[in-house]
PDB file of C-alpha atoms in Angstrom:
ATOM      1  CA  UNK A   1    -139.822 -57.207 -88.001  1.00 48.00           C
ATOM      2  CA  UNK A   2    -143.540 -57.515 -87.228  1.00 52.00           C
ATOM      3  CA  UNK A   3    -145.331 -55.081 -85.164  1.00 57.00           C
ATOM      4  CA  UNK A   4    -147.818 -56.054 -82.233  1.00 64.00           C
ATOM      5  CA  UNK A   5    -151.161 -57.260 -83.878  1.00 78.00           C
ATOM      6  CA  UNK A   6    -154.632 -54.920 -83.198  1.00 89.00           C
ATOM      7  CA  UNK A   7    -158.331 -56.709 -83.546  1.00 91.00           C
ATOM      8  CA  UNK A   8    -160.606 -54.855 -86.161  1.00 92.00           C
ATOM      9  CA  UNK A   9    -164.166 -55.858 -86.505  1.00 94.00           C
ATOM     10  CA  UNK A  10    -164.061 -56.583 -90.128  1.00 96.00           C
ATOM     11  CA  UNK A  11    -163.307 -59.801 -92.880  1.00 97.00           C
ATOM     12  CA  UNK A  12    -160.326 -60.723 -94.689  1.00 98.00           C
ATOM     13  CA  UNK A  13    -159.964 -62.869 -97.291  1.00 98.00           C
ATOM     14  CA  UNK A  14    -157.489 -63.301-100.632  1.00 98.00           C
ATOM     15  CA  UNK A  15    -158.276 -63.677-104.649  1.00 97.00           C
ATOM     16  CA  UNK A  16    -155.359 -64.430-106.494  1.00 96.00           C
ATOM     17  CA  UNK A  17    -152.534 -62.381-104.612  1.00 95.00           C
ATOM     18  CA  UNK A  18    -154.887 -59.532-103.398  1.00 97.00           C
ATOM     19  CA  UNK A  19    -155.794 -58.993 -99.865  1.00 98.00           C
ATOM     20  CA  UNK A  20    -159.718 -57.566 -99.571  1.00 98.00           C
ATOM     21  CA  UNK A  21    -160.211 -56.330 -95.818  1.00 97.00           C
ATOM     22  CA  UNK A  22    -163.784 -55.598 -95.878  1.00 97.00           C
ATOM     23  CA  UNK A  23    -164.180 -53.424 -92.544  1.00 94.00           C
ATOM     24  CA  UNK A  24    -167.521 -51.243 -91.871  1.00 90.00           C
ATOM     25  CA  UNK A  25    -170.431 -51.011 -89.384  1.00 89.00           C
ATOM     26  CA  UNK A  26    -171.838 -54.037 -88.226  1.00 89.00           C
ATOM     27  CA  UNK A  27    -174.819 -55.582 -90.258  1.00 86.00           C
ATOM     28  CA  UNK A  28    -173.489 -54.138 -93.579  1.00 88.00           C
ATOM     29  CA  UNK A  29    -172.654 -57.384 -94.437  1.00 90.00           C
ATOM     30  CA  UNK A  30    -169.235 -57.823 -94.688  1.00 94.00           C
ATOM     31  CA  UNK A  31    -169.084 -61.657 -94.595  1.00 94.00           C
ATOM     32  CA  UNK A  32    -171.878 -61.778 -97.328  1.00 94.00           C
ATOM     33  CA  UNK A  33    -170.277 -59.733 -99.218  1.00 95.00           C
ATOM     34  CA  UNK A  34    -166.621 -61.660 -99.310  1.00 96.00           C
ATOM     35  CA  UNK A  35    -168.329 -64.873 -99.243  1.00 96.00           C
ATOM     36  CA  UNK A  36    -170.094 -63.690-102.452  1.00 95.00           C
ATOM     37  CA  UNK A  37    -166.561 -62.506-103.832  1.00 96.00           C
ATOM     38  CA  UNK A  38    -164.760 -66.087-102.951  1.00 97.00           C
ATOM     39  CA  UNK A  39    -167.462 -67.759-104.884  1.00 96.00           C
ATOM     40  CA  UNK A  40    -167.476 -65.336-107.605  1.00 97.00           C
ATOM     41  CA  UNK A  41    -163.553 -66.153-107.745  1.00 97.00           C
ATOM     42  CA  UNK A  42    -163.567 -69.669-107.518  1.00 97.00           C
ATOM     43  CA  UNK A  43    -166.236 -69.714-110.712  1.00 96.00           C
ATOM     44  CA  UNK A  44    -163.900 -68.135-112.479  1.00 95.00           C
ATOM     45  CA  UNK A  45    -160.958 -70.406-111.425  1.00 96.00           C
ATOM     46  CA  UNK A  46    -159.120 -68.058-109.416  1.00 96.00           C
ATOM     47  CA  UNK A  47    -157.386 -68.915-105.999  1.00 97.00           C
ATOM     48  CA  UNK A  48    -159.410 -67.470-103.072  1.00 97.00           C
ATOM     49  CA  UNK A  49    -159.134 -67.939 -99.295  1.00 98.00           C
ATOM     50  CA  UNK A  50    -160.552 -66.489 -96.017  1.00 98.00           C
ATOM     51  CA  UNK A  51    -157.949 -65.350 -93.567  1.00 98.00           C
ATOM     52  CA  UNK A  52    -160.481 -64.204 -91.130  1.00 98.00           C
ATOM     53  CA  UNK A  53    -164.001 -63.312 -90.360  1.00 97.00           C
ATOM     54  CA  UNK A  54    -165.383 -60.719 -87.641  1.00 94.00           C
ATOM     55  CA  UNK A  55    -162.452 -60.387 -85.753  1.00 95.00           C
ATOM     56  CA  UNK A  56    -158.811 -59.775 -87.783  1.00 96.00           C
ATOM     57  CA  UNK A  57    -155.582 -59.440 -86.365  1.00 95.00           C
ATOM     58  CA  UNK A  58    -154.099 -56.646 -87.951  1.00 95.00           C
ATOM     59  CA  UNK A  59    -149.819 -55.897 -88.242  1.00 94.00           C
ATOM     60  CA  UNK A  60    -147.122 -54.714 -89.996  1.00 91.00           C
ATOM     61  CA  UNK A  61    -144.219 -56.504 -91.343  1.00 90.00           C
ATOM     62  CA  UNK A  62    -142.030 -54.921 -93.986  1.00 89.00           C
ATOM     63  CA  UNK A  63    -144.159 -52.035 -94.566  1.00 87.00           C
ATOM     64  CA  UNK A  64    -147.246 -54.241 -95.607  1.00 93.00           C
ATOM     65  CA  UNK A  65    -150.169 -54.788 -93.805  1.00 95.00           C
ATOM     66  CA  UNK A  66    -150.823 -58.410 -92.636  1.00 96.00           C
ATOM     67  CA  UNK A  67    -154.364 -60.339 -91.741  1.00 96.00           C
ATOM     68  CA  UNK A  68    -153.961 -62.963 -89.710  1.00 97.00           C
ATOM     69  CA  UNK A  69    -157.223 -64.988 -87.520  1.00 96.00           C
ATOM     70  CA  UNK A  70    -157.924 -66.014 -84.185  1.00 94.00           C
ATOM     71  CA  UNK A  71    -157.521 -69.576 -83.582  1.00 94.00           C
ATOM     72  CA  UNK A  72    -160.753 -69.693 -81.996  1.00 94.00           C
ATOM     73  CA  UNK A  73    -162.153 -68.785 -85.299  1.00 96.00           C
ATOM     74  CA  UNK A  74    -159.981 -69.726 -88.220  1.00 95.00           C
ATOM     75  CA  UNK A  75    -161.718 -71.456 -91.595  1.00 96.00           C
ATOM     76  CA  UNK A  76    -165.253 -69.700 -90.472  1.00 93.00           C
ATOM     77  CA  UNK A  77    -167.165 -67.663 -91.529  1.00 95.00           C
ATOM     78  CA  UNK A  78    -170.952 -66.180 -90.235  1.00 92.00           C
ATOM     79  CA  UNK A  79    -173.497 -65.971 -92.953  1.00 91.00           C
ATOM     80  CA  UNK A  80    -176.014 -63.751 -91.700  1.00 84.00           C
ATOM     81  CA  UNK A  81    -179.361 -65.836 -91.333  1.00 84.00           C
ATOM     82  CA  UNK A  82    -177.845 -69.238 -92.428  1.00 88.00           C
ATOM     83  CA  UNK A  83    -175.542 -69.839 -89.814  1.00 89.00           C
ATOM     84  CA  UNK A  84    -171.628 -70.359 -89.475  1.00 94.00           C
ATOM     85  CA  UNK A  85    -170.095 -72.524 -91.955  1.00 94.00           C
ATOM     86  CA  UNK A  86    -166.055 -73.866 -93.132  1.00 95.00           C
ATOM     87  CA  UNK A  87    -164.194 -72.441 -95.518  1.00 95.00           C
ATOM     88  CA  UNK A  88    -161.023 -72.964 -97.442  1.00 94.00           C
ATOM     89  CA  UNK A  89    -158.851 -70.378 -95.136  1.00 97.00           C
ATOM     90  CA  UNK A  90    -154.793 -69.786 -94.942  1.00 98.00           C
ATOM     91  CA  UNK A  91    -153.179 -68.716 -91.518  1.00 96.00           C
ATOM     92  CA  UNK A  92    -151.922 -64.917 -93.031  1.00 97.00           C
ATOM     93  CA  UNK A  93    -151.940 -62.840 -95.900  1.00 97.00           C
ATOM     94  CA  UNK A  94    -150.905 -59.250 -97.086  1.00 97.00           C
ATOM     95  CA  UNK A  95    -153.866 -56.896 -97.265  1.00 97.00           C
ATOM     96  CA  UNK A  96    -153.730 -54.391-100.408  1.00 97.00           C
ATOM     97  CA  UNK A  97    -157.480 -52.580-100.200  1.00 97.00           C
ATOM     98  CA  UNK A  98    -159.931 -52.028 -97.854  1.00 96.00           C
ATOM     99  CA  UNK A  99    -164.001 -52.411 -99.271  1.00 96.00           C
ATOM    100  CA  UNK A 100    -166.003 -50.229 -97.693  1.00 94.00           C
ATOM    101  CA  UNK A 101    -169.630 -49.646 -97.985  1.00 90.00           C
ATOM    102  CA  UNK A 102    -170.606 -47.364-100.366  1.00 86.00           C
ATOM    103  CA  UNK A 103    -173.676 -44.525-101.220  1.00 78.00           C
ATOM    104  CA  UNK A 104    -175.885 -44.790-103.633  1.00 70.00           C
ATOM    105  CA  UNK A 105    -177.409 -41.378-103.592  1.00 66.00           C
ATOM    106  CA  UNK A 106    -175.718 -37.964-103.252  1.00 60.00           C
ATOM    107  CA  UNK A 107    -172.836 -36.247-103.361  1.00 62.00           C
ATOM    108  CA  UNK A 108    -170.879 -39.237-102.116  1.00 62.00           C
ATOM    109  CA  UNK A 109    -171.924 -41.748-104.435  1.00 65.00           C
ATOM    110  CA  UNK A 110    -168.986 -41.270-106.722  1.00 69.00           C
ATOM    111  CA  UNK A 111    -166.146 -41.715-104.532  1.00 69.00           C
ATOM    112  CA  UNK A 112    -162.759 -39.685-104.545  1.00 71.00           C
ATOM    113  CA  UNK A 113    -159.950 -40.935-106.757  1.00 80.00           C
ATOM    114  CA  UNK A 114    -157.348 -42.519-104.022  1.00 82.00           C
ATOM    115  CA  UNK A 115    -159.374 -42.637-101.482  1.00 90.00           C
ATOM    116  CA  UNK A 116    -157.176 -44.041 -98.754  1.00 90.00           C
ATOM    117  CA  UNK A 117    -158.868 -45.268 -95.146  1.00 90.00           C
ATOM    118  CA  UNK A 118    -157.115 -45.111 -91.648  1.00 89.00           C
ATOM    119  CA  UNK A 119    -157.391 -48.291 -89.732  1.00 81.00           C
ATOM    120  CA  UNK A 120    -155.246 -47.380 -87.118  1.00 73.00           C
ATOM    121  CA  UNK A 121    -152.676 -45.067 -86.726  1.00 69.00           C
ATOM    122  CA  UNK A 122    -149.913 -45.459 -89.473  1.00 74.00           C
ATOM    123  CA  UNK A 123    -152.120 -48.276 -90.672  1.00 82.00           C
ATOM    124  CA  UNK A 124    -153.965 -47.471 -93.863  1.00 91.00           C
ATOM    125  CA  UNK A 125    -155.253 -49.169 -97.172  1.00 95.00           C
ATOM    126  CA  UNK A 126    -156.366 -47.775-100.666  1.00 95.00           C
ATOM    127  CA  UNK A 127    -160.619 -47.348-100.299  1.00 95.00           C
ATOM    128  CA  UNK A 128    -162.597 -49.399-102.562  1.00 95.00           C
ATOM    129  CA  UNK A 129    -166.410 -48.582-102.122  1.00 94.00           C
ATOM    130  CA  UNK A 130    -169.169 -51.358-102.505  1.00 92.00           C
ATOM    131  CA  UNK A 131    -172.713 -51.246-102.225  1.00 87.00           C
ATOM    132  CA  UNK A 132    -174.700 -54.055-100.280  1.00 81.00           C
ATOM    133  CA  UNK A 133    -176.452 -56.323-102.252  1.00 81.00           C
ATOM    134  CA  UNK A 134    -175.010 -56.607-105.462  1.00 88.00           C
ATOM    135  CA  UNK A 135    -174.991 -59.794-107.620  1.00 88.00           C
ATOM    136  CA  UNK A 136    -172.087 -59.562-108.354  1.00 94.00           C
ATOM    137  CA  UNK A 137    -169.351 -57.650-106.299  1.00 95.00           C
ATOM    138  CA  UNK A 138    -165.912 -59.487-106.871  1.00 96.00           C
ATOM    139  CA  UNK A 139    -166.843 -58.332-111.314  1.00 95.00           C
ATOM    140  CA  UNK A 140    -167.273 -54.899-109.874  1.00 94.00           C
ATOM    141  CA  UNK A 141    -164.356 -54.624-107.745  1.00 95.00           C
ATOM    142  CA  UNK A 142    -162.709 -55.910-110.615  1.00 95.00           C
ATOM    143  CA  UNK A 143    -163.571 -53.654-112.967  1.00 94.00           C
ATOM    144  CA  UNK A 144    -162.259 -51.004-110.646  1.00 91.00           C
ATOM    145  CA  UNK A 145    -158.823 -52.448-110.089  1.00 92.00           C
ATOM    146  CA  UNK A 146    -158.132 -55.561-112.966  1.00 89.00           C
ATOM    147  CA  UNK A 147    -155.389 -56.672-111.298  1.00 90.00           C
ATOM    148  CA  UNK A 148    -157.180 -58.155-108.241  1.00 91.00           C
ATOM    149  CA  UNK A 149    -157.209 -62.027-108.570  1.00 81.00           C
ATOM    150  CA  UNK A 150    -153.541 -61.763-110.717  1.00 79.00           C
TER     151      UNK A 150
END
């Protein structure tokens, strides 16, 4: 049984089998960033897909947390400063960590161990912290979790 979608500012896509729901505040560059990560995967001959960009629908069905897109929306994606532009999208997909931006100085910059983030209530993914502006984030996320893109 699926549960009533909620809208969360924030971009979805897939690599492989694994959902990345990159959520945080607006002008961290959450498209960039998955964009980046899509065309990371598909150099490296992965699968990848965006479910949705800016506005996800968020639910639960069997205990796992589903992405699905607007229809106004679906297959696009806003690259800050170049415009909107198509991209190789599917309708739904299960969502296994959320990216969040992450600090580069201070005590925070070394994240906690199983970090988990709230999206709602009773709707919450493991934490995977990325900074902005890295060459190359999908190898980093990767490195933290190998078995995204499998």
């Amino acid at each position: 049984m699926t549960e009533a979608a909620f809208n969360v500012h924030a971009t979805a896509i897939v690599v492989g089998k694994t959902g990345l729901l990159f959520s945080g505040p607006s002008g961290w560059g959450k498209s960039m960033l998955a964009f980046t990560c899509m065309t990371e995967a598909r150099r490296l001959g992965l699968f990848t897909a965006l479910v949705a960009d800016d506005q996800v629908l968020l639910s639960r069905e069997a205990g796992a947390v589903i992405a699905t897109c607007p229809p106004s929306i679906t297959g696009l994606i806003e690259l800050r400063g170049t415009g909107i532009v198509r991209e190789d999208h599917i309708p739904r997909a299960a969502m296994h960590y959320a990216v969040l931006p992450g600090t580069a100085t201070g005590e925070d910059r070394v994240p906690p161990e199983g970090e988990m983030v709230s999206l709602a209530a009773d709707f919450s993914l493991p934490a995977l912290r990325l900074l902005t502006g890295v060459s190359s984030p999908l190898a980093i996320l990767m490195a933290k979790v190998p078995d995204i893109g499998r």
